[in-house]
Coordinates of C-alpha atoms in Angstrom, one line a residue:
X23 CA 92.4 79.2 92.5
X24 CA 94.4 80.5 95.6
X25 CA 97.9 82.1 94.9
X26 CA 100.2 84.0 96.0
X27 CA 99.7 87.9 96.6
X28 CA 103.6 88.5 95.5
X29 CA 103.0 86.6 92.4
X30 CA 100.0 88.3 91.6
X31 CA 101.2 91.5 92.0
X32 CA 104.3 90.8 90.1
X33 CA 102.1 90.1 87.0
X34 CA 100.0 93.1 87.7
X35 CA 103.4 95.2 87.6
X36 CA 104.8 93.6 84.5
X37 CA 101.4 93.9 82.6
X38 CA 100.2 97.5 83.8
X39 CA 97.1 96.7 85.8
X40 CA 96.1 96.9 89.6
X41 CA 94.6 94.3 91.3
X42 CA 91.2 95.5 93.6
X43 CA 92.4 93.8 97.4
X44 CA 88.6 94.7 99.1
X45 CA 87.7 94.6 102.4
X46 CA 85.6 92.2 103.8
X47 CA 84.3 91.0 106.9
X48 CA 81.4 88.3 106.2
X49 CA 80.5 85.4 104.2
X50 CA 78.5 88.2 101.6
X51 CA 81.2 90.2 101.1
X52 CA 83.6 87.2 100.4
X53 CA 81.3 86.0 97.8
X54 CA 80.1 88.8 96.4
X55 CA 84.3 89.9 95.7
X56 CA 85.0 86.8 94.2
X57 CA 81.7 86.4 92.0
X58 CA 82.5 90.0 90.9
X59 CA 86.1 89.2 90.1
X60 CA 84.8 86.0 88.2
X61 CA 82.2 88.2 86.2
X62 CA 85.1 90.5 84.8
X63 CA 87.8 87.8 84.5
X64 CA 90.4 89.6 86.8
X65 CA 92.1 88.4 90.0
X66 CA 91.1 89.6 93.4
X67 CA 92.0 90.0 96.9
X68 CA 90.2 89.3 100.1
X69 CA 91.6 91.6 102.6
X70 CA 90.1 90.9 106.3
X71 CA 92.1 93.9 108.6
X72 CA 93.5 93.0 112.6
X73 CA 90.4 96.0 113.3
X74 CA 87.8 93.2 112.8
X75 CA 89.1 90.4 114.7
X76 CA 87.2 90.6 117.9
X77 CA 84.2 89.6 115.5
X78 CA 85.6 87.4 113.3
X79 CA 87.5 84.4 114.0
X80 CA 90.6 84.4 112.1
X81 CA 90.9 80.4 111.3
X82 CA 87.3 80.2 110.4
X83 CA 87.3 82.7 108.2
X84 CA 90.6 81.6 106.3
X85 CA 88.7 78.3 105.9
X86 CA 86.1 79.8 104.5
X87 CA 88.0 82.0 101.9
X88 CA 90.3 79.5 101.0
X89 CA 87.3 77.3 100.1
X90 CA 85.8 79.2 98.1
X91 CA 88.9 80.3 96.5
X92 CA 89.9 76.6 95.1
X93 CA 86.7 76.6 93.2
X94 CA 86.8 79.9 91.9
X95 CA 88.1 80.2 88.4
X96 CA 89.8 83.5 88.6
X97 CA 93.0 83.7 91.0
X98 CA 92.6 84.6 94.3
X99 CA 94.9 85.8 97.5
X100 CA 94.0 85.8 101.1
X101 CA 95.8 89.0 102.6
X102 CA 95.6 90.2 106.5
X103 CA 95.2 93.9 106.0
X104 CA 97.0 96.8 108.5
X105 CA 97.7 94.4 111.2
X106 CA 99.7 95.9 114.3
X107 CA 100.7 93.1 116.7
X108 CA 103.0 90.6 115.6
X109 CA 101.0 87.8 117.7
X110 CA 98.3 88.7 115.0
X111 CA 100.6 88.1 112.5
X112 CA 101.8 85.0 113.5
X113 CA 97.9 83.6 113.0
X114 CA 97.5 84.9 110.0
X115 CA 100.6 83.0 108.6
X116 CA 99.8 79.9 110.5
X117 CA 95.9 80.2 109.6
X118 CA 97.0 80.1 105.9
X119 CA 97.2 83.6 104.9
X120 CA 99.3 84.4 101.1
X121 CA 100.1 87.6 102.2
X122 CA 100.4 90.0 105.1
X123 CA 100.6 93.7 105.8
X124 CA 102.5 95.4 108.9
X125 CA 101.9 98.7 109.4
X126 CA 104.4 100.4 111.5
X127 CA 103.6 103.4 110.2
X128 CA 103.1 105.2 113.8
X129 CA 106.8 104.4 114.4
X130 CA 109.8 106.4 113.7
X131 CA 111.6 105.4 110.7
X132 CA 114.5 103.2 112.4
X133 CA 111.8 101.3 114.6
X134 CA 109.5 101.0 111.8
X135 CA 112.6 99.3 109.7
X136 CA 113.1 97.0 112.7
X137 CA 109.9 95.8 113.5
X138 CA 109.0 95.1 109.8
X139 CA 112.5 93.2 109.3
X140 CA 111.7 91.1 111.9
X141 CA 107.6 90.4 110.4
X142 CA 109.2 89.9 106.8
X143 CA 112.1 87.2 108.1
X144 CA 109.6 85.4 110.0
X145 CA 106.6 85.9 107.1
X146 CA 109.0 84.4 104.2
X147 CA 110.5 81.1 106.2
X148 CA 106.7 80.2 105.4
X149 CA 106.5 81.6 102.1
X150 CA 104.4 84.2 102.7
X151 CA 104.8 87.7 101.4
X152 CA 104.5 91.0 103.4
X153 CA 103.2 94.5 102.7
X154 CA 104.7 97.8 104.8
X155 CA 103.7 101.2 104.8
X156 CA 105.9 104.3 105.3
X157 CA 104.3 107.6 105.4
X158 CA 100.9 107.9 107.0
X159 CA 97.3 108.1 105.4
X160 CA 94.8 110.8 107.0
X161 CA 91.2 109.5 107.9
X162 CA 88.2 110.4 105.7
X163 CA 84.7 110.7 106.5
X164 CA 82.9 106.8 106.9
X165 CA 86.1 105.0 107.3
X166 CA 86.5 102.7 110.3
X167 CA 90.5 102.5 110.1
X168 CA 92.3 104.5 112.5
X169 CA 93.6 108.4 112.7
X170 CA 96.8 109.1 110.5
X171 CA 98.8 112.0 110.7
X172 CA 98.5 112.4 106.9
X173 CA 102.8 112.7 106.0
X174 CA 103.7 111.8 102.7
X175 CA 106.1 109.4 101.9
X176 CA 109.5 110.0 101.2
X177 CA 111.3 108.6 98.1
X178 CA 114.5 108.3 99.4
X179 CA 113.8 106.8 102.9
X180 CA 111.2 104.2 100.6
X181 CA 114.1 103.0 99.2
X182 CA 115.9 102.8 102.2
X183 CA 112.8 101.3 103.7
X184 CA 112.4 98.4 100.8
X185 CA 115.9 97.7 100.6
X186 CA 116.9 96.8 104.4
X187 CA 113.4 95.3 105.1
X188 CA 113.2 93.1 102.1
X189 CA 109.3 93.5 101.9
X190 CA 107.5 92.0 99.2
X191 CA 105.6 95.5 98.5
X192 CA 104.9 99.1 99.6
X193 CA 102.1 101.5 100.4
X194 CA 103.0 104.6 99.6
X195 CA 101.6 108.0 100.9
X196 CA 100.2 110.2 98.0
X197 CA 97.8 112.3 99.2
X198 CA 94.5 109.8 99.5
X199 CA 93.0 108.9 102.6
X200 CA 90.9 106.4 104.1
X201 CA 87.3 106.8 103.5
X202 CA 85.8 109.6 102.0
X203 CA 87.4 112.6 101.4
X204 CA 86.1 115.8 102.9
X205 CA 87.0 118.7 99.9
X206 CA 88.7 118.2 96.7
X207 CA 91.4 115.1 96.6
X208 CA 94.8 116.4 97.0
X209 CA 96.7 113.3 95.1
X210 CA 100.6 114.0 94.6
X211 CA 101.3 112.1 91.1
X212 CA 104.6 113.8 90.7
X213 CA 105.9 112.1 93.9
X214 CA 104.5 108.8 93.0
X215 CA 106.5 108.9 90.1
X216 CA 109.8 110.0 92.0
X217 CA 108.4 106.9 94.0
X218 CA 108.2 104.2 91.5
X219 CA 111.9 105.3 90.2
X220 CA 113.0 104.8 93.7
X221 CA 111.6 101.3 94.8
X222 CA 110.7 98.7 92.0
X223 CA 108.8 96.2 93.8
X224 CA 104.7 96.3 93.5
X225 CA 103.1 99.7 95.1
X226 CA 99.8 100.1 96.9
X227 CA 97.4 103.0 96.7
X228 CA 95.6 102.4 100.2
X229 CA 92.4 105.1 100.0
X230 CA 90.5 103.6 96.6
X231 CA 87.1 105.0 97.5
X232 CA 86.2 108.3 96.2
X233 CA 89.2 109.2 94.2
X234 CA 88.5 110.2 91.1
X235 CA 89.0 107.9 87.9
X236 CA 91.1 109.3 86.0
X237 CA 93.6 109.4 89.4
X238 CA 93.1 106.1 89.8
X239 CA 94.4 105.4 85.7
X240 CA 97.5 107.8 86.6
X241 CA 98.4 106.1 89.4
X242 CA 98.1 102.7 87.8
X243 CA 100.2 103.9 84.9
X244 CA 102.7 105.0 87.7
X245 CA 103.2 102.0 89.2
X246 CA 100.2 101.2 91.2
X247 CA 99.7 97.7 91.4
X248 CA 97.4 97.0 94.3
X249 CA 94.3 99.4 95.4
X250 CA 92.4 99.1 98.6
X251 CA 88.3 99.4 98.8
X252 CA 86.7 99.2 101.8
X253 CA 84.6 103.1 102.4
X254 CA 82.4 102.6 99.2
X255 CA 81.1 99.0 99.0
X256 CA 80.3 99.2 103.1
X257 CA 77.9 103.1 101.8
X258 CA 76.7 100.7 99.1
X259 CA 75.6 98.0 101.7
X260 CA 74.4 100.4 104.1
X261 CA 72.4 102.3 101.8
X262 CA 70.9 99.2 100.6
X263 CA 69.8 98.2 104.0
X264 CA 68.2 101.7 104.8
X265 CA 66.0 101.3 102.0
X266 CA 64.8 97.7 102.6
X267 CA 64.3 98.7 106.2
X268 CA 62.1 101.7 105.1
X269 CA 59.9 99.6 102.5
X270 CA 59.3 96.4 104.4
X271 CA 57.8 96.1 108.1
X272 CA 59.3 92.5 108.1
X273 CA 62.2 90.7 106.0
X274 CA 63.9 87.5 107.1
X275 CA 67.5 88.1 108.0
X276 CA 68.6 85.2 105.3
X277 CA 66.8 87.8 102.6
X278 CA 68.2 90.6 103.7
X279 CA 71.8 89.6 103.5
X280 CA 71.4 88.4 100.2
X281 CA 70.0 91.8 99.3
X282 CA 73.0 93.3 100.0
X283 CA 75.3 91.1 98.3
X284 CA 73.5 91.7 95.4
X285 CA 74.0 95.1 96.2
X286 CA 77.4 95.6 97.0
X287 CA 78.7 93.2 93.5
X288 CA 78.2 95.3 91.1
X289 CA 79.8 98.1 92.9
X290 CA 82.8 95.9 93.5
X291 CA 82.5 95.1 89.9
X292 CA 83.8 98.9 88.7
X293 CA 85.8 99.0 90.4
X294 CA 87.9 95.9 89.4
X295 CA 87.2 97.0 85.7
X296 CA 88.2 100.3 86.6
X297 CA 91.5 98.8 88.1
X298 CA 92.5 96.6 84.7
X299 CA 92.8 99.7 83.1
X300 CA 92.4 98.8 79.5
X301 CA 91.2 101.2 76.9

């Protein structure tokens, strides 16, 4: 069933869970998110990010999700992921979209607060809710998402943030970063909580791949209510590819594909278990 991102999120904050939002980019990787999601009985979100637009055709592809949403039996949200250009936006919303995020992170605070005003007013005349960021994720090693100047978030100018943009939820700056990380994690729990005092609508940990468990749990238990995969399931995929490629001189394209969505399930399976935190 397709719902709302806000609503979803809203039950995820009242019931102390996070909902897995994964990147995806392909008819596999839809699939293989919502038959994982269906397997462990939790909702899911199908992220698609502005980034992979010149390949994939944003009406096509929200046809495609939101068909195979209505016959899954597990909710499910269609969410445009760190989206820059209000133009893009404005697709999303008219291609069907239940959620979007602007990230006007790059911005200084006032222009950020302006620009994602504006995207929240416009998002919510069609019932659509809207994700903002402030603060600024570094990039890891693998990711594809763009360079970050790495500043935390601040818990006073969040609340200023949520309460004169009237977004529907934030991502918050703790310390993780896109991709991999390259040392030891450096994940600032303390200011999550200062966070989550602060600001009571839904947070988002952006940076899900390769931080450790029991961060993830804290974080949930803090507030966390939506966390982003992308790094992980694509090393997954990839992996699985270099090995067919080494161990077969030929392989249709058709069987290769559904190699890796066979491959990449599971893994989006943990971590959607791993997200419901229950003991």
């Amino acid at each position: 069933m397709l719902i709302n991102t806000k609503v979803m999120l809203q039950d995820a904050q009242k019931n102390g869970y996070a909902v897995a939002a994964f990147n995806v980019y392909s008819l596999e990787t839809v699939q293989a998110a919502i038959a994982a999601a269906e397997a462990k009985r939790r909702p899911v979100i199908i992220a698609l990010g502005e980034r992979y637009l010149p390949t994939v055709d944003i009406d096509g592809f929200a046809e495609m999700v939101k068909s195979l949403a209505r016959k899954a039996s597990i909710p499910v949200s269609l969410h445009l992921d760190h989206a820059y250009e209000k133009e893009t936006i404005i697709r999303a919303i008219r291609a069907g979209f239940n959620s979007v995020m602007y990230d006007g992170s790059k911005h200084d605070l006032d222009t950020n607060i302006r620009y994602t005003k504006e995207i929240a007013e416009i998002a919510h005349l069609a019932g659509i809710s809207v994700e903002a960021e402030i603060g600024s994720m570094a990039k890891g090693a693998f990711s594809d998402e763009e360079e970050g100047t790495g500043s935390l978030t601040d818990p006073d100018l969040a609340a200023q943030f949520v309460e004169e943009t009237g977004v529907d939820f934030l991502a918050a700056a703790i310390g993780t970063v896109h991709g991999m990380y390259q040392g030891e994690p450096n994940i600032d729990l303390e200011l999550l909580e200062t966070i989550r005092q602060r600001v009571d609508i839904p947070l988002v940990l952006h940076g899900g791949s390769g931080t450790p468990h029991d961060t993830i749990q804290k974080t949930i238990e803090s507030g966390i209510c939506k966390i982003n995969v992308n790094t992980e399931v694509s090393i997954a995929a990839v992996n699985r590819l270099k090995n067919v490629l080494a161990t077969e001189d030929t392989m249709h394209l058709s069987v290769v594909m559904e190699s890796i969505q066979s491959e990449i399930q599971p893994a989006m399976e943990s971590f959607i278990q791993l997200f419901a935190n229950t003991k």
